[in-house]
Coordinates of C-alpha atoms (C1' of nucleotides) in Angstrom, one line a residue:
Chain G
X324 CA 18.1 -13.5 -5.5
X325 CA 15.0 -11.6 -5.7
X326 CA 15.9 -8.6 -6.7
X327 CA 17.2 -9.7 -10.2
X328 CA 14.3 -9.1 -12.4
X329 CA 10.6 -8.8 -12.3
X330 CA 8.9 -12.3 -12.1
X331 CA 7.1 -13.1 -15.7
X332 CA 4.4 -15.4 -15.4
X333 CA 4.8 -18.1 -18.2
X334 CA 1.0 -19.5 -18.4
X335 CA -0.5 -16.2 -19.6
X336 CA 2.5 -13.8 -20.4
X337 CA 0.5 -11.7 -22.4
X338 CA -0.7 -9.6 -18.9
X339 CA 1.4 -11.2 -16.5
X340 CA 4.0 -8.4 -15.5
X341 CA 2.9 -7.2 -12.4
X342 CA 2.1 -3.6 -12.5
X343 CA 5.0 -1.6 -11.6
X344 CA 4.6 1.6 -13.6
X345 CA 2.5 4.1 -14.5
X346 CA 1.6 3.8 -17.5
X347 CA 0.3 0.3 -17.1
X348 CA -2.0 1.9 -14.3
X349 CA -3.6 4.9 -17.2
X350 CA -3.8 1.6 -19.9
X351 CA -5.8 -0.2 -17.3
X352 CA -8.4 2.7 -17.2
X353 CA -8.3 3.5 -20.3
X354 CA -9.2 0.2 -21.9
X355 CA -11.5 -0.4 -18.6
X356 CA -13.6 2.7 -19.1
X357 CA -14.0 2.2 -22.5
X358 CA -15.0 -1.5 -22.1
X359 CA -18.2 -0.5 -20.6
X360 CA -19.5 0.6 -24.1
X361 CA -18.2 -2.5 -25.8
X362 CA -20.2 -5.2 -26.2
X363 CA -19.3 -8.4 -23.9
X364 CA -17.2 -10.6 -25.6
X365 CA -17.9 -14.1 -26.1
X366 CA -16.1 -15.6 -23.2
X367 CA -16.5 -19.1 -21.9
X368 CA -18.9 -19.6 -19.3
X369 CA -16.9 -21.4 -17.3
X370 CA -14.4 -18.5 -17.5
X371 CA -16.7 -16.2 -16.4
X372 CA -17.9 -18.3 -13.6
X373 CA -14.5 -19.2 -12.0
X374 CA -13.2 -15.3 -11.7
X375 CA -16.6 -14.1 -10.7
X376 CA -16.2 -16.9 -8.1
X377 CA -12.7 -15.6 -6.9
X378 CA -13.7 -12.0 -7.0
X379 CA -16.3 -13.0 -4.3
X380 CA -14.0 -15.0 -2.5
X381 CA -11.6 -12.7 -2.1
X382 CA -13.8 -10.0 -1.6
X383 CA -15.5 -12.2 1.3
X384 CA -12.4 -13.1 3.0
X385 CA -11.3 -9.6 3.5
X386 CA -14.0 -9.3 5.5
X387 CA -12.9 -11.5 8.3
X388 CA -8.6 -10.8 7.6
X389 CA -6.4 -8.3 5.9
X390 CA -5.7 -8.1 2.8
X391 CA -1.6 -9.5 2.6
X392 CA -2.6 -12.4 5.1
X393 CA -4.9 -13.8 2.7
X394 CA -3.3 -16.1 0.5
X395 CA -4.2 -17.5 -3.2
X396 CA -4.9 -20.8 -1.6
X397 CA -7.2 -19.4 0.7
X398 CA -8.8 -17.9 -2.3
X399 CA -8.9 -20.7 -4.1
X400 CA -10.2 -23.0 -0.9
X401 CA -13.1 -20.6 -0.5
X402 CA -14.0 -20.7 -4.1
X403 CA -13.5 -24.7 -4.0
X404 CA -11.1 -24.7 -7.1
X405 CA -7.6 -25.7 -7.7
X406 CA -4.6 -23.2 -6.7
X407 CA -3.4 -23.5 -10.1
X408 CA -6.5 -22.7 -12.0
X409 CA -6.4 -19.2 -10.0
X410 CA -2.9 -18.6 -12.3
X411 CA -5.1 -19.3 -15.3
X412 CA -6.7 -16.1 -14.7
X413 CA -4.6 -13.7 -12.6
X414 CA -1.1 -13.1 -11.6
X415 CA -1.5 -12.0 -8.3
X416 CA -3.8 -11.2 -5.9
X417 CA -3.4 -7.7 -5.9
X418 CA -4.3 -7.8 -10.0
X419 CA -7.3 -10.1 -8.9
X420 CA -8.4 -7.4 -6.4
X421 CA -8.0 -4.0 -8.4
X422 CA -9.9 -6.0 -11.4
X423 CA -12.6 -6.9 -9.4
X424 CA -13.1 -2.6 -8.1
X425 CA -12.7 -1.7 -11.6
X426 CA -15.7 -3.0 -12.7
X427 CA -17.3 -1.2 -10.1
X428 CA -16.2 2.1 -10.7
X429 CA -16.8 1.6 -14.5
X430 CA -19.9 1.4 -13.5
X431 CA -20.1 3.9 -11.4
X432 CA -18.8 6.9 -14.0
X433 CA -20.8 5.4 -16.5
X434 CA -23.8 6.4 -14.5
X435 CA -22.6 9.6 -14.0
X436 CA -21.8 10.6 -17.1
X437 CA -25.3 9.4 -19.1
X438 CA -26.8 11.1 -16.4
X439 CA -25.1 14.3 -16.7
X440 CA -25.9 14.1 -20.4
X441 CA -29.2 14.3 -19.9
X442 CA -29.2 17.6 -18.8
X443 CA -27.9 21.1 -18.8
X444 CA -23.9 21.3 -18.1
X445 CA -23.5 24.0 -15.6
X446 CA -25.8 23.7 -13.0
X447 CA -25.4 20.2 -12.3
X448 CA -21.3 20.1 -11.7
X449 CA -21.8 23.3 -9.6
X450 CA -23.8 22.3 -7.3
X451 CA -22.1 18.8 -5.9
X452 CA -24.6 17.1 -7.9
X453 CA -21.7 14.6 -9.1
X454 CA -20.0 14.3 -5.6
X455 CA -23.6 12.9 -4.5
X456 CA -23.5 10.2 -7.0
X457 CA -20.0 9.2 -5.5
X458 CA -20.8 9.2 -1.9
X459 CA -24.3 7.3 -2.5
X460 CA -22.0 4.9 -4.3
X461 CA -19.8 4.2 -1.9
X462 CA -22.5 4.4 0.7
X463 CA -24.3 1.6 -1.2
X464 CA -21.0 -0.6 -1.4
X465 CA -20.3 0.1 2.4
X466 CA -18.8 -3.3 3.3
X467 CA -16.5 -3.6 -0.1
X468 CA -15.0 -0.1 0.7
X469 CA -14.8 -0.5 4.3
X470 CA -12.3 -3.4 3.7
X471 CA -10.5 -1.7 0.6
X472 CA -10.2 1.5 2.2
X473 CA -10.1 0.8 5.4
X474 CA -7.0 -1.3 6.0
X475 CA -3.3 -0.4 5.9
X476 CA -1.3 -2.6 3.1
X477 CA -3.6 -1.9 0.7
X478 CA -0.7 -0.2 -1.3
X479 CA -1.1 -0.3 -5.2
X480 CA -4.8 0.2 -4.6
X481 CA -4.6 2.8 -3.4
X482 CA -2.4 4.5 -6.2
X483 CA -4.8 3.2 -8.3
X484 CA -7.8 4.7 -7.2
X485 CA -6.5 7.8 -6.8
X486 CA -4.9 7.4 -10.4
X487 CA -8.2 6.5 -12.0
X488 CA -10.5 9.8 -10.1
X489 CA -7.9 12.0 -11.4
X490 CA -8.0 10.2 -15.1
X491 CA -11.9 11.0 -14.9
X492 CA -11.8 14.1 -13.3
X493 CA -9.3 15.1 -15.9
X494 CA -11.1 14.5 -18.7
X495 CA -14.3 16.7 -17.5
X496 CA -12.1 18.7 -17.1
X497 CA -10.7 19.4 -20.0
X498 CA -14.0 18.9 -21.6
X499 CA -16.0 21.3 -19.3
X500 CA -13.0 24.5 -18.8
X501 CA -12.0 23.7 -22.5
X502 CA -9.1 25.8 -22.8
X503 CA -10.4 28.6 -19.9
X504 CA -7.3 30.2 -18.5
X505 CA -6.4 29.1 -15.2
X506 CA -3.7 31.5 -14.1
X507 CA -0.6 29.1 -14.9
X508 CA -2.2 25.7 -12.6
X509 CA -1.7 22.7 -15.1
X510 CA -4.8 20.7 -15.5
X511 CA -3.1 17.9 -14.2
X512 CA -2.3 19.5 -10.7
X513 CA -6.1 20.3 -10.6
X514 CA -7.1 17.1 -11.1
X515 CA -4.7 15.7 -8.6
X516 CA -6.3 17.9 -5.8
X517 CA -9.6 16.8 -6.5
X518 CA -8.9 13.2 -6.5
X519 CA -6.7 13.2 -3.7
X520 CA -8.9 15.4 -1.1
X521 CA -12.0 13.2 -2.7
X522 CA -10.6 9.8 -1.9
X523 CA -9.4 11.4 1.6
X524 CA -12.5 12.6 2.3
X525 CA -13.9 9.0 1.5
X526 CA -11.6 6.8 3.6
X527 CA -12.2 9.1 6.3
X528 CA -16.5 8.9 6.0
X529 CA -15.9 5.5 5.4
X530 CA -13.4 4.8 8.6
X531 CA -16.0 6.3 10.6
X532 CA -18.9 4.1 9.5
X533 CA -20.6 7.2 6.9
X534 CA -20.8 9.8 10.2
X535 CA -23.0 11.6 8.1
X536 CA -25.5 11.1 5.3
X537 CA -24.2 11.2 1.2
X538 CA -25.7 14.5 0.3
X539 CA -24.4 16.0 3.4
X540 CA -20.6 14.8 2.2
X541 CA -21.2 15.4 -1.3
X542 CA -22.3 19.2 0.1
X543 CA -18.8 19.3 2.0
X544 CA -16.7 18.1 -0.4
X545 CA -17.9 20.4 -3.2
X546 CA -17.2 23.1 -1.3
X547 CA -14.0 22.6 0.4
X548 CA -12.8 21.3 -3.0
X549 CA -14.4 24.0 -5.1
X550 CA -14.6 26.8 -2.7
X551 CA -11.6 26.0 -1.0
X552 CA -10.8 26.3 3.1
X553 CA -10.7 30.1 3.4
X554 CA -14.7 30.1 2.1
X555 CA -15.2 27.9 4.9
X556 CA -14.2 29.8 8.0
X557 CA -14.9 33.3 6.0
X558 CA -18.6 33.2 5.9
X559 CA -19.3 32.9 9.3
Chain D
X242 CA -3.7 -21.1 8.3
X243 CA -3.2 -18.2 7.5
X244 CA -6.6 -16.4 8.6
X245 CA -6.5 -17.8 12.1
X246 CA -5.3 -14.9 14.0
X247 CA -2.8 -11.9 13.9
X248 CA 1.1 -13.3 13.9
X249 CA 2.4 -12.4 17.1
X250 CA 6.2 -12.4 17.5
X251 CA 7.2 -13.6 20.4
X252 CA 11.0 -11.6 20.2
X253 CA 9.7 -8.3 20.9
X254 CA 6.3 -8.8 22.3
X255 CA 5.5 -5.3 23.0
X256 CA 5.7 -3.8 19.5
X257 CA 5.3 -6.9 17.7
X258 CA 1.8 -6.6 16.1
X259 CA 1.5 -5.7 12.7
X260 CA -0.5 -2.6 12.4
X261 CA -3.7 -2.9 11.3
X262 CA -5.9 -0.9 12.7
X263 CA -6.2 3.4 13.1
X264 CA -5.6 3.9 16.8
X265 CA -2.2 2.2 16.4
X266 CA -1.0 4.6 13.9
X267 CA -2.4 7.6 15.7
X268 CA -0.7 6.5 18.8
X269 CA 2.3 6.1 16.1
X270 CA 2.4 9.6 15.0
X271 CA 1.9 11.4 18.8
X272 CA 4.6 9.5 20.6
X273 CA 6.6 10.0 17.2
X274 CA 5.6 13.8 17.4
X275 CA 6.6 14.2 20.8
X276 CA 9.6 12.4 20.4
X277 CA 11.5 15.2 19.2
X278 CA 11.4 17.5 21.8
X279 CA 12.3 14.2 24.7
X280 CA 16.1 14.1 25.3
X281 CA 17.4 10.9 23.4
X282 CA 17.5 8.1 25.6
X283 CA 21.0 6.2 26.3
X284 CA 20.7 3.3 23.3
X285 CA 23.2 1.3 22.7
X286 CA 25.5 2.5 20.6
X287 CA 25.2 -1.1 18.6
X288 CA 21.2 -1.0 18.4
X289 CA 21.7 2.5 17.0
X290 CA 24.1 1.8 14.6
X291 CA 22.0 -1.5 13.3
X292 CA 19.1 0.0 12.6
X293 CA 20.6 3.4 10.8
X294 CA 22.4 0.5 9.0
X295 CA 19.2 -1.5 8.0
X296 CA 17.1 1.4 7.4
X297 CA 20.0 2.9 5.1
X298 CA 20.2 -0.6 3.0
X299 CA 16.4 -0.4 2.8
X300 CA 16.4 2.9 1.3
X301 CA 19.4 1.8 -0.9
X302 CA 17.5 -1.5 -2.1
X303 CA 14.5 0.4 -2.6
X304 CA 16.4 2.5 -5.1
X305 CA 16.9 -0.5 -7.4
X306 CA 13.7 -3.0 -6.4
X307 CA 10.4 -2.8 -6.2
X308 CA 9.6 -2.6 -1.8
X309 CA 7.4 -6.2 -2.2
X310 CA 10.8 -7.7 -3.9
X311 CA 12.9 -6.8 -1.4
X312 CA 13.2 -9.6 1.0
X313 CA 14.6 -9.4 4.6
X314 CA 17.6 -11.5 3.6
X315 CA 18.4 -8.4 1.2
X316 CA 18.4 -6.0 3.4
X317 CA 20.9 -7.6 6.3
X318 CA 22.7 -8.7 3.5
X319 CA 23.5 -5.3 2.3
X320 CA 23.7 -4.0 6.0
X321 CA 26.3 -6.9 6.4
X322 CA 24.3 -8.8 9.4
X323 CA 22.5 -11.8 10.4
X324 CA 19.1 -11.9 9.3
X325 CA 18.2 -12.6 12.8
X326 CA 19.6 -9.1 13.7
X327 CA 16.5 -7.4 11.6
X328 CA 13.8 -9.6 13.9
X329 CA 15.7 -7.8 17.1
X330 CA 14.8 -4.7 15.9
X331 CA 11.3 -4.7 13.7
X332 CA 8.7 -7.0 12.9
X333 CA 8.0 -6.6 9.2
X334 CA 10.5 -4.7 6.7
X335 CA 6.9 -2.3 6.8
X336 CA 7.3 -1.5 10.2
X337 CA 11.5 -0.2 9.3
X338 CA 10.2 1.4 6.4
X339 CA 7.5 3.8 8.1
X340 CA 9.7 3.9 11.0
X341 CA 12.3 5.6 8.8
X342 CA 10.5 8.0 7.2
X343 CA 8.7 9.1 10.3
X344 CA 12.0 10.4 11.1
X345 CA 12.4 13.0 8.6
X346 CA 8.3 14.0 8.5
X347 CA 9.0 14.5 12.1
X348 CA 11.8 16.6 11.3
X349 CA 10.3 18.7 9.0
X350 CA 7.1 19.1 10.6
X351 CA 9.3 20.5 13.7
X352 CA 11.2 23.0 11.4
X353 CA 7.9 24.1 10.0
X354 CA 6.4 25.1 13.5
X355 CA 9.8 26.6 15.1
X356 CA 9.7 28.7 12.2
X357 CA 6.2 30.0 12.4
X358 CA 6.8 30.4 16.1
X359 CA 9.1 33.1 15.6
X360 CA 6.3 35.0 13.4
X361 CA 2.8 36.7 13.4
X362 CA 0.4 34.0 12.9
X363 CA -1.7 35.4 10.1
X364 CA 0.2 36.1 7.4
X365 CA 2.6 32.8 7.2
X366 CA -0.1 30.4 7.1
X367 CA -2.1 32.7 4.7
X368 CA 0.5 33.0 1.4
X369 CA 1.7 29.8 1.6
X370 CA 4.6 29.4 3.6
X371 CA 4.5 26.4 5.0
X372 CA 3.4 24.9 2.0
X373 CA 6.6 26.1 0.2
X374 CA 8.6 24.7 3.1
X375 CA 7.0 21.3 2.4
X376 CA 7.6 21.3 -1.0
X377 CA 11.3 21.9 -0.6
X378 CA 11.6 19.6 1.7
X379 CA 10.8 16.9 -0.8
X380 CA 12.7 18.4 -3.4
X381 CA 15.7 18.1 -1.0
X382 CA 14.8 14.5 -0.4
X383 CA 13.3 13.1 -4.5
X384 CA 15.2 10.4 -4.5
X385 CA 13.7 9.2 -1.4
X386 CA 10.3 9.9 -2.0
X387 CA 10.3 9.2 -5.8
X388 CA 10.8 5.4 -4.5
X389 CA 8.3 5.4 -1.8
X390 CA 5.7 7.6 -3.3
X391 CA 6.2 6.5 -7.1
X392 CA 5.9 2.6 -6.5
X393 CA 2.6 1.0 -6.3
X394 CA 2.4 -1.9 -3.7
X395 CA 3.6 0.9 -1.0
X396 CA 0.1 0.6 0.7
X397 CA 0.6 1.2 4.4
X398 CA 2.5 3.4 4.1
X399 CA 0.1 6.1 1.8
X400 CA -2.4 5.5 4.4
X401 CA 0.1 6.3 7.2
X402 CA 1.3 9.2 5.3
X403 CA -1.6 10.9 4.6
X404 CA -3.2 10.2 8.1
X405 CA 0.6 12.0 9.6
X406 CA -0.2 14.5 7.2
X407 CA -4.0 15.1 8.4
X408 CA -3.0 14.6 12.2
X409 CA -0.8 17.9 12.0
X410 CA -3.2 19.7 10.0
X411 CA -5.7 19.3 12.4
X412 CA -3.5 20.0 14.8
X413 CA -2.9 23.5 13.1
X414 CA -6.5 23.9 12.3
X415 CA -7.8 23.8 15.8
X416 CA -4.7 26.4 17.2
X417 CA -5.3 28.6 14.6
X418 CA -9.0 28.9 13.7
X419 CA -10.3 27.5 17.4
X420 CA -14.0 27.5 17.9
X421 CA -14.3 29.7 14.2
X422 CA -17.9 28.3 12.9
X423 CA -17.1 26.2 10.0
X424 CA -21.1 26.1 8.3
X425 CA -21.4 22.7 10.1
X426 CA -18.1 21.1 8.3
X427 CA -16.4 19.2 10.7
X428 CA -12.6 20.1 11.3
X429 CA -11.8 16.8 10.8
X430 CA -13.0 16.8 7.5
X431 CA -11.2 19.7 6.7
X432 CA -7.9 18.7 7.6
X433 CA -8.6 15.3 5.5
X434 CA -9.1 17.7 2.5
X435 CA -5.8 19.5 2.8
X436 CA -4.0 16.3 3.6
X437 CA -5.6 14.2 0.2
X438 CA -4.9 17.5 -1.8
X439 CA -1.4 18.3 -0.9
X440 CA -0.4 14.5 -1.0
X441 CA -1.8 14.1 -4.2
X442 CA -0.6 16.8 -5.3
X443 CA 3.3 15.6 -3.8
X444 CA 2.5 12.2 -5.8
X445 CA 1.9 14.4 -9.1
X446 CA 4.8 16.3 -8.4
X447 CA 7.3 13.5 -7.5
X448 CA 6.2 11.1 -10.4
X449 CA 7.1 13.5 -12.7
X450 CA 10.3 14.2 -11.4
X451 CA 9.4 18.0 -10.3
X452 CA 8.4 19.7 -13.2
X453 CA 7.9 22.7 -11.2
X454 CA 9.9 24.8 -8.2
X455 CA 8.9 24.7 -5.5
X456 CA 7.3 27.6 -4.8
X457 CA 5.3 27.6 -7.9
X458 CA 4.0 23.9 -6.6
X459 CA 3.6 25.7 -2.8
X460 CA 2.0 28.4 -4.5
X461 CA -0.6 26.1 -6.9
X462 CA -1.1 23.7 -3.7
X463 CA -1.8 27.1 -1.7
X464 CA -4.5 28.3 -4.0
X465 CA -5.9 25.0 -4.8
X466 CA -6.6 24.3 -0.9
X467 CA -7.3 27.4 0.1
X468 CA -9.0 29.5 -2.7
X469 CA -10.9 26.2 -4.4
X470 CA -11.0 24.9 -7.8
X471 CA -13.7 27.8 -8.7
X472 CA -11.6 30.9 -7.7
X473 CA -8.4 28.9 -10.1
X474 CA -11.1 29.3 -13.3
X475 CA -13.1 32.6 -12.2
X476 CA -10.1 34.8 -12.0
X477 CA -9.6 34.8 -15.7
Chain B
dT520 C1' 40.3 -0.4 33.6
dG521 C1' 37.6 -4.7 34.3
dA522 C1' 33.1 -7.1 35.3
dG523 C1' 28.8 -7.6 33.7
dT524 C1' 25.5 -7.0 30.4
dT525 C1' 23.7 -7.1 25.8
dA526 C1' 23.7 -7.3 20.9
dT527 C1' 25.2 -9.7 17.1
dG528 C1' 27.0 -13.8 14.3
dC529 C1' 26.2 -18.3 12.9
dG530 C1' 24.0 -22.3 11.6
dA531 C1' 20.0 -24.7 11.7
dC532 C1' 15.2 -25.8 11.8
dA533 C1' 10.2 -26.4 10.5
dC534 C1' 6.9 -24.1 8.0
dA535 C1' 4.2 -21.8 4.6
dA536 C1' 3.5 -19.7 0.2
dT537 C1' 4.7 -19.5 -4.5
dG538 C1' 4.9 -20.6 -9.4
dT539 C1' 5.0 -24.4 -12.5
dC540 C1' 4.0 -28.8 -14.7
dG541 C1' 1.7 -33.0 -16.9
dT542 C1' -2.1 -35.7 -17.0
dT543 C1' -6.9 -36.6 -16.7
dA544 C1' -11.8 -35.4 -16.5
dA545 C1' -15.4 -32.4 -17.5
dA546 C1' -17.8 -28.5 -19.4
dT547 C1' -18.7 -25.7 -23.3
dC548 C1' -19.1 -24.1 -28.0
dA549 C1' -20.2 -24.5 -32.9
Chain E
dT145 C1' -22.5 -34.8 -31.7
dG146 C1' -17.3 -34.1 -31.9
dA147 C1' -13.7 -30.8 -31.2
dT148 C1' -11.9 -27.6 -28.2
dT149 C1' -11.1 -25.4 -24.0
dT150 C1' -11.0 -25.3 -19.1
dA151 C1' -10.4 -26.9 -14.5
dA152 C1' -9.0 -30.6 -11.2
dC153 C1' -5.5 -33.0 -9.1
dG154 C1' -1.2 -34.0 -7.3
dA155 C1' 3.3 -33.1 -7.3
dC156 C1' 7.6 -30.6 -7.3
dA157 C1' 11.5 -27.3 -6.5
dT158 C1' 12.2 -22.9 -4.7
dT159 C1' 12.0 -19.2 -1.8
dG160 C1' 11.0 -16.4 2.3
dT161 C1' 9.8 -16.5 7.0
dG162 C1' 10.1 -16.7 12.1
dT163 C1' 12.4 -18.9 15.6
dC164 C1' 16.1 -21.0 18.4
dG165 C1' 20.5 -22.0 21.1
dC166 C1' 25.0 -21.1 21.6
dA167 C1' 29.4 -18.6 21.0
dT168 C1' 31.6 -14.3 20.6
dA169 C1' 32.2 -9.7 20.2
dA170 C1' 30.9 -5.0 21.6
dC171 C1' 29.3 -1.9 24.7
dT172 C1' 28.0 0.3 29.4
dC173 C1' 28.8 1.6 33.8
dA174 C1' 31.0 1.7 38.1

DNA sequence: TGAGTTATGCGACACAATGTCGTTAAATCA
DNA sequence: TGATTTAACGACATTGTGTCGCATAACTCA
């Protein structure tokens, strides 16, 4: 019967267990965001090769079907390797998947944040400076967000993604407003509103094939997130 | 294979297809929306009875298992039925789960407006009402939505949410504010920031097993929204 | 109520995907 | 180079899926 006990992958049981909690999801970004600044561990070539290999597979076949009809072997076909060597590496498609966006939003707050360093703190998050960056990004990576966002069954993902803008939005956050009184809203709640009406806003530009250019969204988001709906319809 | 083309079920032709694209839930949510108010239709009293059955044993199951580990067989078992029953009824164990929960949005949304109808406009949607109305709702329901909203792999489903959730803001946004100038943000955008927010916002809350009443979550969600993240740290 | 319709039960089937394994060959590292 | 690690290959048992035909029970409607 299936609904026993979680399955535990026995080739690699040190990150097999399928993510089913939270906390796994807040380790994930933890240890991913700080990987950036690590150097890159000595990892066999061949290693390397074969999951870059199935990222792109995967990544290539979503193009053309969605997401839960895509099966390892396809994967695996594409990439021309073995079915089994893909359990070498990953447990399921889904950790195969979320892996291969991590990477890319790494990359993206890392950008970010050195470039917010650079200069003076206020301006710069006031004025949807930041929220450019994201839209850009994601404008940039059209096709790979079209498919991630884009299609229904996408579940953990999309958890995931909104877990991880919160998680970064969190800790500006805290860091910017330090311990500024905010009239009994928990940080937390705060940083849930920005990362859900953020990634809304995004699967919606990015449904609609980017209907209007980044800056433009950045300038909307800022200030439906910051300024909130009654600014919208009052200034008229 | 696998990629070849959509499975079509040849039992039910008409609703068989898998959802996968936007128009079909849209076209979900208005016939669902509209529902309500239609007189029921004469169903047989079996077909009724099956599918409260399965859609209770899903909703039971769900309790205990993750929704991916739940397998058809599981949830006629517990129903006591064939598992040829379930393929009479839906296509995927998906299409039950939305299909059940579309129900009680439907319910609440209905409430919500049949309340405000009986009220001057301004005032209710302005302090937060609704929003408390909504929170309660899923206070009266956590068990229900702790398991769909606190599981990762739930991925249709978020999407379907959050566009149900968008659909009747929008709704709301056009009858209340109609041709208001919005500086040149669409409405649509809009009523994608209140839905990301607030369901965000209902994920936070949820997971953490309702660490707040709801009106103090109505009222946070309210000012969030509405006021923006700027008036939540200026007012201090 | 009884005749006709319809849903469900039952058992079975072919099929597809999964997770695992042992062995062999090849690539990589030091 | 030699030692180690990784992937290929083929195979296997297991599980879930979607479908079918037929018998029986439940329901509807006149």
């Amino acid at each position: 019967m299936s609904l026993n006990q979680q399955h535990v992958n026995k080739l690699h049981p040190d990150e097999s267990v399928v993510n089913t909690n939270l906390d796994e999801v807040f380790d994930m970004q933890q240890v991913s965001i700080n990987m950036i600044k690590k150097a890159t561990k000595k990892v066999d070539r061949r290693v390397l090769r074969t999951r870059k290999q199935l990222s792109q597979s995967l990544l290539e076949l979503m193009q053309q079907s969605s997401f839960e009809e895509i099966t390892i072997k396809d994967i695996t076909d594409r990439a021309d390797m073995n079915r089994a060597t893909f359990y070498l590496h990953y447990g399921t498609k889904e950790e195969l998947l979320f892996k291969s966006l991590e990477s890319r939003f790494d990359e993206l707050v890392h950008t970010i944040e050195t470039q917010l360093e650079t200069k003076p703190d206020e301006p710069i998050w006031a004025d949807g400076c930041y929220e450019q960056m994201v839209f850009e990004h994601v404008a940039d990576h059209v096709d790979l967000y079209k498919v991630v966002l884009d299609q229904n069954g996408m579940g953990t993902i999309i958890h995931q993604i909104i877990d991880y803008i919160a998680a970064v939005t969190l800790r500006h956050t805290i860091d910017y407003h330090d311990n500024q009184d905010t009239n009994g809203i928990p940080l937390e709640a705060i940083s849930r509103h920005v990362a859900g009406s953020m990634f809304s806003l995004i699967v919606w530009w990015v449904r609609n094939d980017l209907p209007h250019p980044p800056k433009e969204m950045a300038d909307i988001c800022h200030r439906l997130i910051n300024l909130g709906c009654d600014n919208v319809f009052d200034t008229d």
